[in-house]
Coordinates of C-alpha atoms in Angstrom, one line a residue:
X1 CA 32.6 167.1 -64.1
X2 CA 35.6 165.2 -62.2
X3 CA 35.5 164.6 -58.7
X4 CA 38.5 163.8 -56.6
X5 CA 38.8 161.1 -53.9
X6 CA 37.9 164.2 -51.5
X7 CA 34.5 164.7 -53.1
X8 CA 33.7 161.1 -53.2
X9 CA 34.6 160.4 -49.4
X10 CA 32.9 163.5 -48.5
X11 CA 29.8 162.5 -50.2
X12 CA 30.0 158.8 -49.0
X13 CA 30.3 160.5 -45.5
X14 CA 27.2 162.1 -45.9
X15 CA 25.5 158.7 -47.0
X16 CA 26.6 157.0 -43.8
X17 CA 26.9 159.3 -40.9
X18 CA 25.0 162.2 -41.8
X19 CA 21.2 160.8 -42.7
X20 CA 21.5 162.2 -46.7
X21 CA 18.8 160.7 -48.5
X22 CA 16.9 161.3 -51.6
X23 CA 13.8 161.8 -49.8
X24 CA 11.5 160.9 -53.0
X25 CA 11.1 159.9 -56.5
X26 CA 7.7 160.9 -57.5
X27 CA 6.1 159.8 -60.7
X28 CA 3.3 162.1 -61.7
X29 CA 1.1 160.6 -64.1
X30 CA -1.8 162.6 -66.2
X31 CA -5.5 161.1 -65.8
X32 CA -7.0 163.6 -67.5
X33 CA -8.0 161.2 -70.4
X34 CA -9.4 158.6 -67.2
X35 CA -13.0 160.5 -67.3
X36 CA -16.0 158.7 -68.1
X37 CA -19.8 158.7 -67.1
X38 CA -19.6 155.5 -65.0
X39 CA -18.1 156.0 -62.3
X40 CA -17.1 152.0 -62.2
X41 CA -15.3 152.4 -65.5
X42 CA -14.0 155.8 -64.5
X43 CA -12.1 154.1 -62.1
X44 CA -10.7 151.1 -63.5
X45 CA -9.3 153.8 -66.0
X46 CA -7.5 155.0 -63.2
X47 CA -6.0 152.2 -61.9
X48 CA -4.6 150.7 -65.1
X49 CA -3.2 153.5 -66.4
X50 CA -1.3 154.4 -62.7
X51 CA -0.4 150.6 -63.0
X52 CA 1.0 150.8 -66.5
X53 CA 2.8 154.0 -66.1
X54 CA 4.1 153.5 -62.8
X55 CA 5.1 149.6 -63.2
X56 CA 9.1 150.3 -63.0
X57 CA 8.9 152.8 -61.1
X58 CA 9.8 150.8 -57.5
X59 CA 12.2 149.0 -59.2
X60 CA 14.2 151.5 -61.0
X61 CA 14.8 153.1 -57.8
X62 CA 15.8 149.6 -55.9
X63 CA 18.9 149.9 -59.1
X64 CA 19.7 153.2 -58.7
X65 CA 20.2 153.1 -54.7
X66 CA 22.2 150.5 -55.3
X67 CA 24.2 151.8 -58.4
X68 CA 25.0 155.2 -56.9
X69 CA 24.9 154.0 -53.2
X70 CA 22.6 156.6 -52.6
X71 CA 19.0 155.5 -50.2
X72 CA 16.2 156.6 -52.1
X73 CA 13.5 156.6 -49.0
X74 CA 10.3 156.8 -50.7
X75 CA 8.4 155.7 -54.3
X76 CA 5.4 158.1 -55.1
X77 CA 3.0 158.9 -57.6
X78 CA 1.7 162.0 -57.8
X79 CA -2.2 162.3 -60.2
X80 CA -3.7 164.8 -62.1
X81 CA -6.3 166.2 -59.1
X82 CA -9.3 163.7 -58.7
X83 CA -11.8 166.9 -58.6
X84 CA -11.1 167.0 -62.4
X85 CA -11.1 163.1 -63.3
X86 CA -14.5 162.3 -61.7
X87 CA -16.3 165.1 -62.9
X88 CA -17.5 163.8 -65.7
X89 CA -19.3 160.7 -63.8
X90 CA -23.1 160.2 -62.5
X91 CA -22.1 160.0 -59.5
X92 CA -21.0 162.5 -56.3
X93 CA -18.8 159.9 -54.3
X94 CA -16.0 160.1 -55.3
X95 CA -14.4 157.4 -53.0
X96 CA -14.2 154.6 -55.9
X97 CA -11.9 156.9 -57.5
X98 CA -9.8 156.9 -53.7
X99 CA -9.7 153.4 -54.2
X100 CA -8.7 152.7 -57.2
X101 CA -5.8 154.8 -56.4
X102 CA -5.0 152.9 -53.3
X103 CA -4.9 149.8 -54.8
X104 CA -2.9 150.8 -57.7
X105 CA -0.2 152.5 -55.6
X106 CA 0.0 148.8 -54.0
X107 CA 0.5 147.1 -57.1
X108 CA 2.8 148.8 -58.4
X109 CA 4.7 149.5 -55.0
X110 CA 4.6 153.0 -54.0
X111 CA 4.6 154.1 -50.3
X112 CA 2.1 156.6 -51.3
X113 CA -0.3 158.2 -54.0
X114 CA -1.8 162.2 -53.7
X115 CA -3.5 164.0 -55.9
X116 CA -7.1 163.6 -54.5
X117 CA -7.1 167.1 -54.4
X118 CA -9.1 169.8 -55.6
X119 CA -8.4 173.8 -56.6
X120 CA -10.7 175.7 -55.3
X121 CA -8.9 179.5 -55.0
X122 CA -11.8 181.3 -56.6
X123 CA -14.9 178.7 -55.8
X124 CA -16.1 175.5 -56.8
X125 CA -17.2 173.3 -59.7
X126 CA -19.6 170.0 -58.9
X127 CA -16.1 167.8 -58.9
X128 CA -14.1 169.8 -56.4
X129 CA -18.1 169.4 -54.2
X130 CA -17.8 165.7 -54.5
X131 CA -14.2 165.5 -53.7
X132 CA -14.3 167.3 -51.0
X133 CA -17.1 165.8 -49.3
X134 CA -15.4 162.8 -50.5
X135 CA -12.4 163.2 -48.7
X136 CA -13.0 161.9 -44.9
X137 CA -14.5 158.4 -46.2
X138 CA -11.8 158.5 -48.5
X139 CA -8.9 158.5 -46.3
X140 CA -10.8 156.7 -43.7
X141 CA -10.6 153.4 -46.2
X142 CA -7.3 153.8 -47.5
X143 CA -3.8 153.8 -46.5
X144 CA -1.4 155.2 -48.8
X145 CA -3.9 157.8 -50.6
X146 CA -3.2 161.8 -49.3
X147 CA -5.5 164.5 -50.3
X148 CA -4.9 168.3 -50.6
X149 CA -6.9 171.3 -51.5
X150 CA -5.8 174.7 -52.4
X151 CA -8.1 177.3 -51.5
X152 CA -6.5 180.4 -52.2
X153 CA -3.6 182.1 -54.2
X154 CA -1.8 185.5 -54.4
X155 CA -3.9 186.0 -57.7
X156 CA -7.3 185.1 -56.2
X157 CA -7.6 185.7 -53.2
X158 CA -9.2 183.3 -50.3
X159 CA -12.3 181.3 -51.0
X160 CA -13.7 181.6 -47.5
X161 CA -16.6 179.3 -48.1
X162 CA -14.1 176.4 -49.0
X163 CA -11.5 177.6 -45.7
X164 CA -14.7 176.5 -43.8
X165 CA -15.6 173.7 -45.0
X166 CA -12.3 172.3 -44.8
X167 CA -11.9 172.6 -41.1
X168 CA -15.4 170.9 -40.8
X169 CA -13.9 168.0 -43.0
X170 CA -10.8 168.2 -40.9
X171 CA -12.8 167.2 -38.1
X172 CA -14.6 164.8 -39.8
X173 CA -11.8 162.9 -40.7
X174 CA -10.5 162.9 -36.9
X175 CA -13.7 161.4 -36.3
X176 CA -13.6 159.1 -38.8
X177 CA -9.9 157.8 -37.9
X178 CA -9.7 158.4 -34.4
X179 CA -9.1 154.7 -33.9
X180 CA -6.1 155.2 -35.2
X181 CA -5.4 158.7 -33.7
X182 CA -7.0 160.6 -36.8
X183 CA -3.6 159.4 -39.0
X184 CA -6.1 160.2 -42.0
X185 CA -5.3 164.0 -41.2
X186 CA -2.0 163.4 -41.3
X187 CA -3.0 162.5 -45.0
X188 CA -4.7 165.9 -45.5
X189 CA -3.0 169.5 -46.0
X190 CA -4.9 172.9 -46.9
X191 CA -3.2 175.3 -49.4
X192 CA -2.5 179.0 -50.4
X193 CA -0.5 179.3 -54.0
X194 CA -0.2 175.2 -54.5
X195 CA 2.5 174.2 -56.7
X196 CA 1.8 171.9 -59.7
X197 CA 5.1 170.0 -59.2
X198 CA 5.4 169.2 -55.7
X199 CA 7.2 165.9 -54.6
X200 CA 6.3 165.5 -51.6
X201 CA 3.3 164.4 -49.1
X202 CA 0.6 164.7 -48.5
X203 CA 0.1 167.9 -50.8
X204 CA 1.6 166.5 -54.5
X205 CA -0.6 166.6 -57.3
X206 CA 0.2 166.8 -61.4
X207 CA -0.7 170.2 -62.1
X208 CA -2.9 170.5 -65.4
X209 CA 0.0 172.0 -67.3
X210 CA 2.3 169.1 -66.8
X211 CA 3.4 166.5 -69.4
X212 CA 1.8 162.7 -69.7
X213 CA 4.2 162.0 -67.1
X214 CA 6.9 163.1 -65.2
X215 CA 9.9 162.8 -62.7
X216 CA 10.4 164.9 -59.6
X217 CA 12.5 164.4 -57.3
X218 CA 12.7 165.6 -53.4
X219 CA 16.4 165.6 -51.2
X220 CA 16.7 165.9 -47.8
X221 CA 20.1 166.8 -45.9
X222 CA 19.4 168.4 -42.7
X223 CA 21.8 166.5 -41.0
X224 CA 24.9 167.5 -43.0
X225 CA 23.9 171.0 -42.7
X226 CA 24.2 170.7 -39.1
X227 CA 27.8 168.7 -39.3
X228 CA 28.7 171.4 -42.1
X229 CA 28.3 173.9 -38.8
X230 CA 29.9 172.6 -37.0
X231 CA 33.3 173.1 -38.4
X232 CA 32.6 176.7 -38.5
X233 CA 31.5 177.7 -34.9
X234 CA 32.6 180.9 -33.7
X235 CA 32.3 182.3 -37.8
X236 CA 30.0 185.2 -38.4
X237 CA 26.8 185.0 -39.9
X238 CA 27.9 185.7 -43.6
X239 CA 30.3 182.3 -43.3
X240 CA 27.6 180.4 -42.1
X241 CA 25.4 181.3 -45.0
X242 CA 28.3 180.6 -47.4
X243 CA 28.6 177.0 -45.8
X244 CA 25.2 176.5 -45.8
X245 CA 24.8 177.1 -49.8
X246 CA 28.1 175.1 -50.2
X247 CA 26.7 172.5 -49.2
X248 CA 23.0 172.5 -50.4
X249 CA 24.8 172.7 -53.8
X250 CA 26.8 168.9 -53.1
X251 CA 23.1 168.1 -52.0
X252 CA 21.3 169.1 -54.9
X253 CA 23.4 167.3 -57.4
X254 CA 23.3 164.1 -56.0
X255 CA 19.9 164.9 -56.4
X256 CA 20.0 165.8 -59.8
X257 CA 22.0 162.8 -60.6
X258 CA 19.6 160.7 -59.5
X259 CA 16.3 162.1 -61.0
X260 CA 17.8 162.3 -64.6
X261 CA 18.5 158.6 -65.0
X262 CA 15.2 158.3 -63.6
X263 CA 13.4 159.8 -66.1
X264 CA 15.7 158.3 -68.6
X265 CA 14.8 154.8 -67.4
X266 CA 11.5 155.6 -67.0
X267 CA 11.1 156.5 -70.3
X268 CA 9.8 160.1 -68.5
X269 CA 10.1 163.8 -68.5
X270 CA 12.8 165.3 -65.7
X271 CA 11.0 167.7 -64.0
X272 CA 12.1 169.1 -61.0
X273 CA 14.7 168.9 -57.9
X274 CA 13.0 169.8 -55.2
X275 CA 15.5 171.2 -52.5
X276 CA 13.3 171.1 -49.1
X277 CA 15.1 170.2 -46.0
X278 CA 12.8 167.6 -44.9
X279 CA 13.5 166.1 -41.8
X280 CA 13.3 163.0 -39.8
X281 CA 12.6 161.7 -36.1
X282 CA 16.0 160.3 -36.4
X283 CA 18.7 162.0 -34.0
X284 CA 20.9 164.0 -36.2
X285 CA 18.2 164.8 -39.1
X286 CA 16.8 167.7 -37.8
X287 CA 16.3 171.2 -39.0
X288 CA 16.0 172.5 -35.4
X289 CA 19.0 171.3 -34.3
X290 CA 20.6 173.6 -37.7
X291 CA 19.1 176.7 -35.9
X292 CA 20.1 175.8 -32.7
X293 CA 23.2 175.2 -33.9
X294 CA 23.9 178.7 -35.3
X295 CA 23.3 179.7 -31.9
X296 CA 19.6 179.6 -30.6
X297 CA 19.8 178.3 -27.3
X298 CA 16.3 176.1 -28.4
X299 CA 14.2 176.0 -31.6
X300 CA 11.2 178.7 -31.0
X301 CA 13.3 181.1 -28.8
X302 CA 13.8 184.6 -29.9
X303 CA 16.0 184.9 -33.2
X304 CA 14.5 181.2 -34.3
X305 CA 12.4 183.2 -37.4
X306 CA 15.8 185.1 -38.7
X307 CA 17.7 182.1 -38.3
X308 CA 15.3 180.1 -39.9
X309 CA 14.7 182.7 -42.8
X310 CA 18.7 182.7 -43.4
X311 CA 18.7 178.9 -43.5
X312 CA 15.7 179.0 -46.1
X313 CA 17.6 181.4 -48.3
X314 CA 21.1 179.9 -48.2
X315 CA 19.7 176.6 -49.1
X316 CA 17.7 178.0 -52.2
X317 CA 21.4 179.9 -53.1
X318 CA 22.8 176.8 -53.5
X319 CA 20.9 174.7 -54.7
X320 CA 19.5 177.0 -57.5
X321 CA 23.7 176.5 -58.8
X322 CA 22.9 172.9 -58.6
X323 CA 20.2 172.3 -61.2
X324 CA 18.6 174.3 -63.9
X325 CA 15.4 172.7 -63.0
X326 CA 14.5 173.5 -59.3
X327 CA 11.0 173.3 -57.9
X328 CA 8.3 172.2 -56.0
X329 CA 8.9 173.8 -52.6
X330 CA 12.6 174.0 -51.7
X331 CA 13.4 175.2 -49.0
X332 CA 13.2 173.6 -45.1
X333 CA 10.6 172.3 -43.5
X334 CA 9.3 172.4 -40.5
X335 CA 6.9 169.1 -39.1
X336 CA 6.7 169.1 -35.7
X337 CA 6.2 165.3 -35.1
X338 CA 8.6 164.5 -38.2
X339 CA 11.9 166.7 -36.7
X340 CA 13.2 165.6 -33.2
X341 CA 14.2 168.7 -32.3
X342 CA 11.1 170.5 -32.8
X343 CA 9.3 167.7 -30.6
X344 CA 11.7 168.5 -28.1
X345 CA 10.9 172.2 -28.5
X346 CA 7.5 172.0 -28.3
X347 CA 8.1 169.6 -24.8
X348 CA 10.3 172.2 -23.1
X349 CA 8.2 174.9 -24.0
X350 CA 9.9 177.0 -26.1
X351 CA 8.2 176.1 -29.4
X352 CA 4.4 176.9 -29.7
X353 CA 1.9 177.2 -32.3
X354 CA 1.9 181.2 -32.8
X355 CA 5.6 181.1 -33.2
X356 CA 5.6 178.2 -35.7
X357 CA 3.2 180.4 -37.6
X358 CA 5.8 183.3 -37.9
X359 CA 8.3 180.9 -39.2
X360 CA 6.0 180.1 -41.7
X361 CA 6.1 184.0 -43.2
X362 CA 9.8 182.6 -44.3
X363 CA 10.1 178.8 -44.8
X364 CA 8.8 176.0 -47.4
X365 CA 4.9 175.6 -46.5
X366 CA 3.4 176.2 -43.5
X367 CA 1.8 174.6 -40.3
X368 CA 2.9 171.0 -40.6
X369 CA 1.5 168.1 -38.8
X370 CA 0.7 169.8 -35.3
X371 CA -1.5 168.0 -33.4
X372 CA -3.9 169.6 -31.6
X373 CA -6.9 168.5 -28.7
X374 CA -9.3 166.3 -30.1
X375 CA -11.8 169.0 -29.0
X376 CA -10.2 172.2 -31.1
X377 CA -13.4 173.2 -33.1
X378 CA -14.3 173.2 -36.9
X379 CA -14.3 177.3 -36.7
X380 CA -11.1 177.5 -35.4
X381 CA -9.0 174.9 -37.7
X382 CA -10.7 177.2 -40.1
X383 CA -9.2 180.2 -38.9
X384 CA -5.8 178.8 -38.3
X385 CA -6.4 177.9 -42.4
X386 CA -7.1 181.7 -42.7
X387 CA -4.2 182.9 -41.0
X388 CA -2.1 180.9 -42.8
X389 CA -3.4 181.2 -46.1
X390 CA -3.0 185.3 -45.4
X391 CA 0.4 185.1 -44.8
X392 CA 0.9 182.9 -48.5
X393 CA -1.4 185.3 -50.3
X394 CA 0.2 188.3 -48.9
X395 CA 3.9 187.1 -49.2
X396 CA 3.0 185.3 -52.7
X397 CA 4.6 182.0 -51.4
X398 CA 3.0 178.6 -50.6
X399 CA 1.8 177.9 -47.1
X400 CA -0.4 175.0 -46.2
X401 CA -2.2 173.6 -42.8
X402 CA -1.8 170.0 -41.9
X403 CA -3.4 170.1 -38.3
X404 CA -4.5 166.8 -36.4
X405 CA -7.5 167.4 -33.6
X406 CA -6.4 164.3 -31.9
X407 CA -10.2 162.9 -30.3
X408 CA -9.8 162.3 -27.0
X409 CA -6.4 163.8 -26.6
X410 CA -5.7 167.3 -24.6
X411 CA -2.5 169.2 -24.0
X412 CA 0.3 167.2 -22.1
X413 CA -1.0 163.9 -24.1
X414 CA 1.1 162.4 -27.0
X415 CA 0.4 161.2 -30.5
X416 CA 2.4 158.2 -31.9
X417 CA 2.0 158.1 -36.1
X418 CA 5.1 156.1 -36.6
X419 CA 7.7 155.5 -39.0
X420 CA 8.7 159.2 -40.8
X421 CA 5.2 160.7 -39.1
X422 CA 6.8 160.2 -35.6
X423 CA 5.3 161.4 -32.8
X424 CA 3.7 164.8 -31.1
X425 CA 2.7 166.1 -28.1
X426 CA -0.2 168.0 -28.3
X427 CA 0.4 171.5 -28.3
X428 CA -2.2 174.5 -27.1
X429 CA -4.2 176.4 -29.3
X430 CA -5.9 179.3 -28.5
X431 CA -9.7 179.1 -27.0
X432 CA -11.0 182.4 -28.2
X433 CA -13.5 182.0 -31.0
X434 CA -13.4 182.9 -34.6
X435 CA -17.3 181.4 -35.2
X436 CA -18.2 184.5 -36.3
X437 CA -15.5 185.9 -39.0
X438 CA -15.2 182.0 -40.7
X439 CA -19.3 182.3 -40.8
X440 CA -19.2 185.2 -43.0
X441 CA -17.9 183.4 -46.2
X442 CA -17.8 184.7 -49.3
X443 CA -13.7 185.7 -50.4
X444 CA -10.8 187.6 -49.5
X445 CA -10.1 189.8 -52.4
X446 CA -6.7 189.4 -53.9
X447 CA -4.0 191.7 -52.6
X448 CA -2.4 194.8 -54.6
X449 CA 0.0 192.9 -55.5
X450 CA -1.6 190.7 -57.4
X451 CA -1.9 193.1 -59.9
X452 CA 1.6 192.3 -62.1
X453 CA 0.8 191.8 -65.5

């Protein structure tokens, strides 16, 4: 394809005024052949095989940023889940295994490693146990490890045992970080319908029907969707969804560009583009400001979930005319402490937790890094886990839960995490207790639906 000097200015315009990025290159690597009995050499199977794999994987994305004059923000690795590797050793702590990822992701470079996950839709196996009860030490003594576990799915239902547990281990890795204002949940998400070939963190894992390894890549563009709008204030609703695929599409294939000499270079599978709008505390990368821009007075207000599920739509529209090889999530999403104006939402009161849940019903993922008082209990993470995994199983769409009970912390207080985590204040959640429905266990049957084949 040509472009003309229009194209390229536009595009270079986008690069240094409007915050586009290619969010992520992640590697995912296969560990599947890294089992073994000793848990010892189980792990130092791990790390060289992420070391050898992943060696180039920094530095072919230092030469393509500056080749294509395009940032590349982030340098992941993504791991077959760590339920599956260590379940073949002696041993039920699984932390070794945490390690050894931690350490290789420094070696070679990476800003971070997931895939210390387990599936556990239908129930569990003695790995996805000892992962799990592996996971608050585990993120308690690392830094760039994230951990994710899916416990539901259109086609199984919800494994209410395992929604429990996890808000238990949610707290206990509040507890276990609160020094550092439990950052290790920030590192933690919870999962209806997980996707094998997810990009981003702290939910990517290499899916069992992936190759040996593979290339996906995340872009991010929220902030020239909102210029885009700009120039067409005062259109109808039709013209702002043309605009908005229009320019998902220039999006996507710088995007594509990039991935596909990665993988080349890499001596790697492409895999997927993954489309998400992910935002930034930055001014002017926000997708709040996007709605409030097509005409929401603030982010949460009345009209916020049909703006928002227009947005979602228009981006998947375009970008799908991008690439022949679109994934992961795509779509937008919605962080409260990673997206200025939904920080500034949740401040002025328009924004609260309820509402962010009915955006979920029509947006990439689900509720994303909210923090919460330090004192919200186990039982009622778990049913915010619930509620949210409902609306993915029902909808047959991936939603997730990455909550932070903040020790110590209560509503009107504020959570720094830093760099691309930002900040939040600590929004309200409901006091009325769900002890008794999240005791029950046992599983949500599958829905109707369900039933295509």
């Amino acid at each position: 394809m040509l472009y003309n000097i229009n194209d390229i200015l536009e595009t270079t315009s986008m690069i240094t005024q409007q915050n586009l990025d290619v969010r992520t290159i992640t590697m995912g690597i296969s560990l599947r052949d890294c089992g073994h009995p000793d848990m010892k050499v189980c792990a130092q199977k791990v790390y060289d095989k992420v070391c050898q794999k992943a060696e180039n994987l920094v530095k072919v994305g230092e030469q393509l940023e500056l080749e294509f004059g395009v940032p590349i923000i982030n340098k992941r690795i993504s791991v077959t889940p760590i339920s599956m590797v260590g379940e073949s050793s002696d041993t039920t702590d699984y932390v070794p295994l945490a390690k050894a990822l931690d350490d290789a992701g420094k070696n070679v470079g990476v800003n971070f490693v997931g895939g210390f996950s387990a599936l556990v839709d239908k129930g569990y196996t003695k790995g996805d146990r000892n992962l799990i009860a592996s996971i608050p030490e585990a993120l308690a003594t690392t830094d760039i490890v994230c951990s994710s576990v899916s416990v539901g799915s259109t086609k199984c239902g919800i494994n209410m045992d395992a929604v429990k547990e996890m808000g238990e281990v949610i707290k206990a890795t509040a507890l276990r970080t609160k020094n550092i204002d439990a950052l290790g949940c920030a590192k933690l998400v919870v999962f209806c319908n997980a996707v094998p070939d997810n990009p981003f963190m702290a939910g990517a894992f290499h899916g069992v029907t992936e190759p040996e390894t593979v290339i996906n890549v995340g872009v991010s563009g929220p902030g020239v969707v909102k210029v885009a709008l700009e120039k067409v204030r005062g259109g109808d609703i039709g013209e702002v969804a043309e605009v908005i695929k229009k320019t998902a599409f220039k999006i996507t294939r710088v995007g594509q560009m990039v991935a596909q000499e990665a993988a080349k270079r890499l001596n790697s599978q492409f895999g997927i583009i993954d489309l998400s709008l992910a935002p930034t505390p930055a001014i002017g990368d926000s997708v709040a400001r996007i709605l409030e821009e097509i005409g929401l007075e603030s982010c949460g207000g009345p009209g916020t979930t049909a703006t928002l599920a227009m947005l979602n739509d228009a981006v998947k529209k375009g970008g799908l005319m991008a690439s022949s090889y679109v994934g992961g999530l795509s779509g937008a999403f919605i962080p409260v402490s990673e997206d200025e104006g939904m920080i500034a939402a949740v401040e002025k009161g328009s924004l609260c937790l309820e509402k962010l849940e009915a955006m979920t019903c029509v947006c990439s993922v689900g509720l994303d890094m909210i923090a919460i008082p330090g004192d919200t209990s186990a039982s009622t993470i778990s049913a915010i886990i619930a509620d949210e995994a409902a609306i993915g199983m029902i909808n047959n769409k991936t939603t997730a839960v990455r909550v932070i009970p903040v020790p110590g912390k209560v509503v009107g207080d504020r959570v720094e995490f830093g760099g691309l985590l930002g900040y939040a204040p600590i929004i309200p959640v409901s006091t009325f207790s769900a002890e008794k429905f999240i005791s029950r266990g046992g599983r949500i049957p599958a829905p109707v639906r369900s039933l295509t084949n």
